[in-house]
Tab-separated table of C-alpha atoms in Angstrom:
chain	number	residue	atom	x	y	z
A	1	UNK	CA	0.000	0.000	0.000
A	2	UNK	CA	2.790	2.438	0.906
A	3	UNK	CA	4.530	1.780	-2.404
A	4	UNK	CA	1.344	2.692	-4.302
A	5	UNK	CA	0.937	5.824	-2.178
A	6	UNK	CA	4.563	6.793	-2.853
A	7	UNK	CA	4.020	6.351	-6.588
A	8	UNK	CA	0.897	8.510	-6.445
A	9	UNK	CA	2.706	11.177	-4.387
A	10	UNK	CA	5.562	11.297	-6.878
A	11	UNK	CA	3.065	11.836	-9.671
A	12	UNK	CA	1.235	14.473	-7.644
A	13	UNK	CA	4.406	16.470	-6.950
A	14	UNK	CA	5.378	16.262	-10.616
A	15	UNK	CA	1.925	17.493	-11.690
A	16	UNK	CA	1.936	20.307	-9.150
A	17	UNK	CA	5.405	21.413	-10.244
A	18	UNK	CA	4.536	21.519	-13.935
A	19	UNK	CA	1.114	23.127	-13.546
A	20	UNK	CA	1.916	25.633	-10.797
A	21	UNK	CA	5.420	26.817	-11.715
A	22	UNK	CA	4.275	30.244	-12.935
A	23	UNK	CA	1.866	30.671	-10.022
A	24	UNK	CA	4.724	29.935	-7.600
A	25	UNK	CA	6.692	32.825	-9.116
A	26	UNK	CA	3.644	35.096	-9.053
A	27	UNK	CA	2.953	34.294	-5.390
A	28	UNK	CA	6.586	34.917	-4.456
A	29	UNK	CA	6.511	38.219	-6.345
A	30	UNK	CA	3.345	39.234	-4.491
A	31	UNK	CA	4.887	38.444	-1.090
A	32	UNK	CA	8.147	40.152	-2.085
A	33	UNK	CA	6.256	43.433	-2.439
A	34	UNK	CA	5.791	43.433	1.334
A	35	UNK	CA	9.237	42.009	2.094
A	36	UNK	CA	11.091	44.802	0.293
A	37	UNK	CA	8.533	47.511	1.028
A	38	UNK	CA	6.883	48.822	4.156
A	39	UNK	CA	4.533	45.886	4.626
A	40	UNK	CA	4.554	42.572	6.424
A	41	UNK	CA	3.982	39.051	5.187
A	42	UNK	CA	1.143	37.337	7.019
A	43	UNK	CA	0.367	33.633	6.832
A	44	UNK	CA	-2.914	31.975	7.746
A	45	UNK	CA	-3.418	28.223	7.665
A	46	UNK	CA	-6.849	26.707	8.243
A	47	UNK	CA	-7.239	23.425	10.129
A	48	UNK	CA	-4.390	21.015	9.297
A	49	UNK	CA	-2.810	23.664	7.076
A	50	UNK	CA	-1.689	25.449	10.224
A	51	UNK	CA	1.287	23.098	9.909
A	52	UNK	CA	2.613	25.388	7.189
A	53	UNK	CA	2.355	28.376	9.521
A	54	UNK	CA	4.468	26.424	12.020
A	55	UNK	CA	6.997	25.591	9.302
A	56	UNK	CA	7.192	29.228	8.185
A	57	UNK	CA	7.581	30.656	11.684
A	58	UNK	CA	9.393	27.942	13.651
A	59	UNK	CA	10.922	25.541	11.111
A	60	UNK	CA	14.612	25.041	10.423
A	61	UNK	CA	14.442	27.615	7.607
A	62	UNK	CA	11.878	30.226	8.586
A	63	UNK	CA	10.289	32.663	6.174
A	64	UNK	CA	11.882	36.013	6.915
A	65	UNK	CA	9.547	38.738	8.132
A	66	UNK	CA	6.579	36.358	8.235
A	67	UNK	CA	3.904	36.676	10.905
A	68	UNK	CA	0.846	34.621	11.712
A	69	UNK	CA	-2.415	36.279	10.727
A	70	UNK	CA	-4.746	35.853	13.678
A	71	UNK	CA	-7.172	38.648	12.790
A	72	UNK	CA	-7.896	40.286	9.438
A	73	UNK	CA	-7.664	43.675	11.142
A	74	UNK	CA	-3.912	43.149	11.546
A	75	UNK	CA	-3.262	43.550	7.814
A	76	UNK	CA	-3.431	46.673	5.682
A	77	UNK	CA	-2.873	47.434	2.006
A	78	UNK	CA	0.942	47.520	2.383
A	79	UNK	CA	0.894	43.941	3.674
A	80	UNK	CA	0.604	40.682	1.764
A	81	UNK	CA	-1.084	37.497	2.952
A	82	UNK	CA	-0.616	33.823	2.144
A	83	UNK	CA	-3.739	31.765	2.897
A	84	UNK	CA	-3.576	27.978	2.980
A	85	UNK	CA	-6.686	25.803	3.128
A	86	UNK	CA	-7.701	22.257	2.187
A	87	UNK	CA	-10.199	23.186	-0.518
A	88	UNK	CA	-11.136	26.369	-2.345
A	89	UNK	CA	-14.677	26.127	-0.953
A	90	UNK	CA	-13.610	26.416	2.722
A	91	UNK	CA	-16.149	28.810	4.264
A	92	UNK	CA	-13.733	30.277	6.824
A	93	UNK	CA	-11.150	30.982	4.117
A	94	UNK	CA	-13.795	32.601	1.913
A	95	UNK	CA	-14.943	34.816	4.799
A	96	UNK	CA	-11.365	35.934	5.493
A	97	UNK	CA	-10.740	36.519	1.784
A	98	UNK	CA	-13.764	38.814	1.647
A	99	UNK	CA	-12.444	40.790	4.628
A	100	UNK	CA	-9.014	41.105	3.024
A	101	UNK	CA	-10.549	42.259	-0.260
A	102	UNK	CA	-12.630	44.869	1.573
A	103	UNK	CA	-9.410	46.231	3.086
A	104	UNK	CA	-7.537	46.065	-0.258
A	105	UNK	CA	-5.025	43.561	1.113
A	106	UNK	CA	-3.624	41.437	-1.728
A	107	UNK	CA	-3.271	37.735	-0.992
A	108	UNK	CA	-2.233	34.442	-2.498
A	109	UNK	CA	-3.938	31.161	-1.667
A	110	UNK	CA	-2.750	27.562	-1.645
A	111	UNK	CA	-5.628	25.063	-1.828
A	112	UNK	CA	-7.193	22.233	-3.748
A	113	UNK	CA	-9.370	23.918	-6.352
A	114	UNK	CA	-12.910	22.540	-6.483
A	115	UNK	CA	-14.260	22.771	-10.027
A	116	UNK	CA	-17.579	24.502	-10.690
A	117	UNK	CA	-17.881	25.874	-7.148
A	118	UNK	CA	-20.464	28.619	-6.690
A	119	UNK	CA	-18.156	30.608	-4.451
A	120	UNK	CA	-14.511	29.959	-3.793
A	121	UNK	CA	-11.435	31.642	-2.399
A	122	UNK	CA	-9.534	31.222	-5.678
A	123	UNK	CA	-11.713	33.783	-7.473
A	124	UNK	CA	-10.910	36.372	-4.779
A	125	UNK	CA	-7.135	35.884	-4.674
A	126	UNK	CA	-4.470	37.754	-6.612
A	127	UNK	CA	-2.686	34.431	-7.090
A	128	UNK	CA	-3.838	30.860	-6.495
A	129	UNK	CA	-1.763	27.713	-6.250
A	130	UNK	CA	-3.654	24.456	-6.726
A	131	UNK	CA	-2.534	21.483	-4.622
A	132	UNK	CA	-4.399	19.237	-7.084
A	133	UNK	CA	-5.757	17.341	-4.049
A	134	UNK	CA	-9.546	17.264	-3.747
A	135	UNK	CA	-9.956	13.533	-3.137
A	136	UNK	CA	-7.841	10.665	-1.856
A	137	UNK	CA	-5.126	9.226	-4.069
A	138	UNK	CA	-5.831	5.528	-3.516
A	139	UNK	CA	-8.999	3.482	-4.107
A	140	UNK	CA	-10.239	0.985	-1.548
A	141	UNK	CA	-12.094	-2.216	-2.412
A	142	UNK	CA	-15.474	-0.474	-2.454
A	143	UNK	CA	-14.293	2.280	-4.802
A	144	UNK	CA	-14.019	4.979	-2.135
A	145	UNK	CA	-10.773	6.943	-2.045
A	146	UNK	CA	-8.308	7.465	0.801
A	147	UNK	CA	-4.801	8.842	1.290
A	148	UNK	CA	-5.522	12.587	1.185
A	149	UNK	CA	-2.125	14.362	1.246
A	150	UNK	CA	-3.352	17.952	1.067
A	151	UNK	CA	-0.879	19.191	3.684
A	152	UNK	CA	2.021	17.509	1.892
A	153	UNK	CA	1.083	19.086	-1.436
A	154	UNK	CA	0.533	22.483	0.182
A	155	UNK	CA	3.888	22.251	1.958
A	156	UNK	CA	5.540	21.432	-1.376
A	157	UNK	CA	4.004	24.573	-2.881
A	158	UNK	CA	4.916	26.654	0.188
A	159	UNK	CA	8.570	25.631	-0.175
A	160	UNK	CA	8.486	26.551	-3.857
A	161	UNK	CA	7.139	29.995	-2.965
A	162	UNK	CA	9.648	30.430	-0.130
A	163	UNK	CA	12.672	29.438	-2.242
A	164	UNK	CA	11.599	31.816	-4.999
A	165	UNK	CA	10.826	34.617	-2.527
A	166	UNK	CA	14.253	34.224	-0.908
A	167	UNK	CA	15.931	34.488	-4.335
A	168	UNK	CA	13.932	37.594	-5.245
A	169	UNK	CA	14.651	39.388	-1.979
A	170	UNK	CA	18.347	38.473	-2.157
A	171	UNK	CA	18.606	39.912	-5.684
A	172	UNK	CA	16.850	43.124	-4.606
C-alpha cells in the first residue's frame, strides 16, 4: 500500500510542479512586495494547514519577516497574505478573503481547487496555487478513495514559494 501511495505522491508532486510553476513565481513576487517595502507578510493556515504556519515561523528555515495572521484587522494594504486551506470552498477561508478584499489587502492562496464551485477563495485571490488534491489518491475495495495528502502538497508549494521569494529578496 505504501509503495502505491509513494508512486501517487511522486506523480502528484510532478503534476503540481509543472502546472503551478508560474503561479509559484507570481505568489513569491506578491509576497516580495511586502518584504522589500513597508509591509509585512502574514500567513494563515486553516485546520491542518496550520502546519505550514508552524513551518514558516518555527521551522529550520523560517520565512523572513513572516507573521501569523490571527485577525484580518492586523493587515493593511501595504501587507501581503498567504492563505492555505484544504479546498477552495472552505467557508472560513472565503470569509477571510472577503475581509481582506474589503481592506484592499492582496493575498495568495494555496488550496485544492474545487471545479464549478459557486463561491470559492480562488476567485478572490491575486494568485492561487492548486494542490491538485480534492480527493484521496488511492482506491479501496469499495471504490471509495483514501490517502488525502493535502498538507504535503501544500507544503511542497509553500517551499516553492519560499525558495523563490528568498531568491527575489536576495537579488533586490
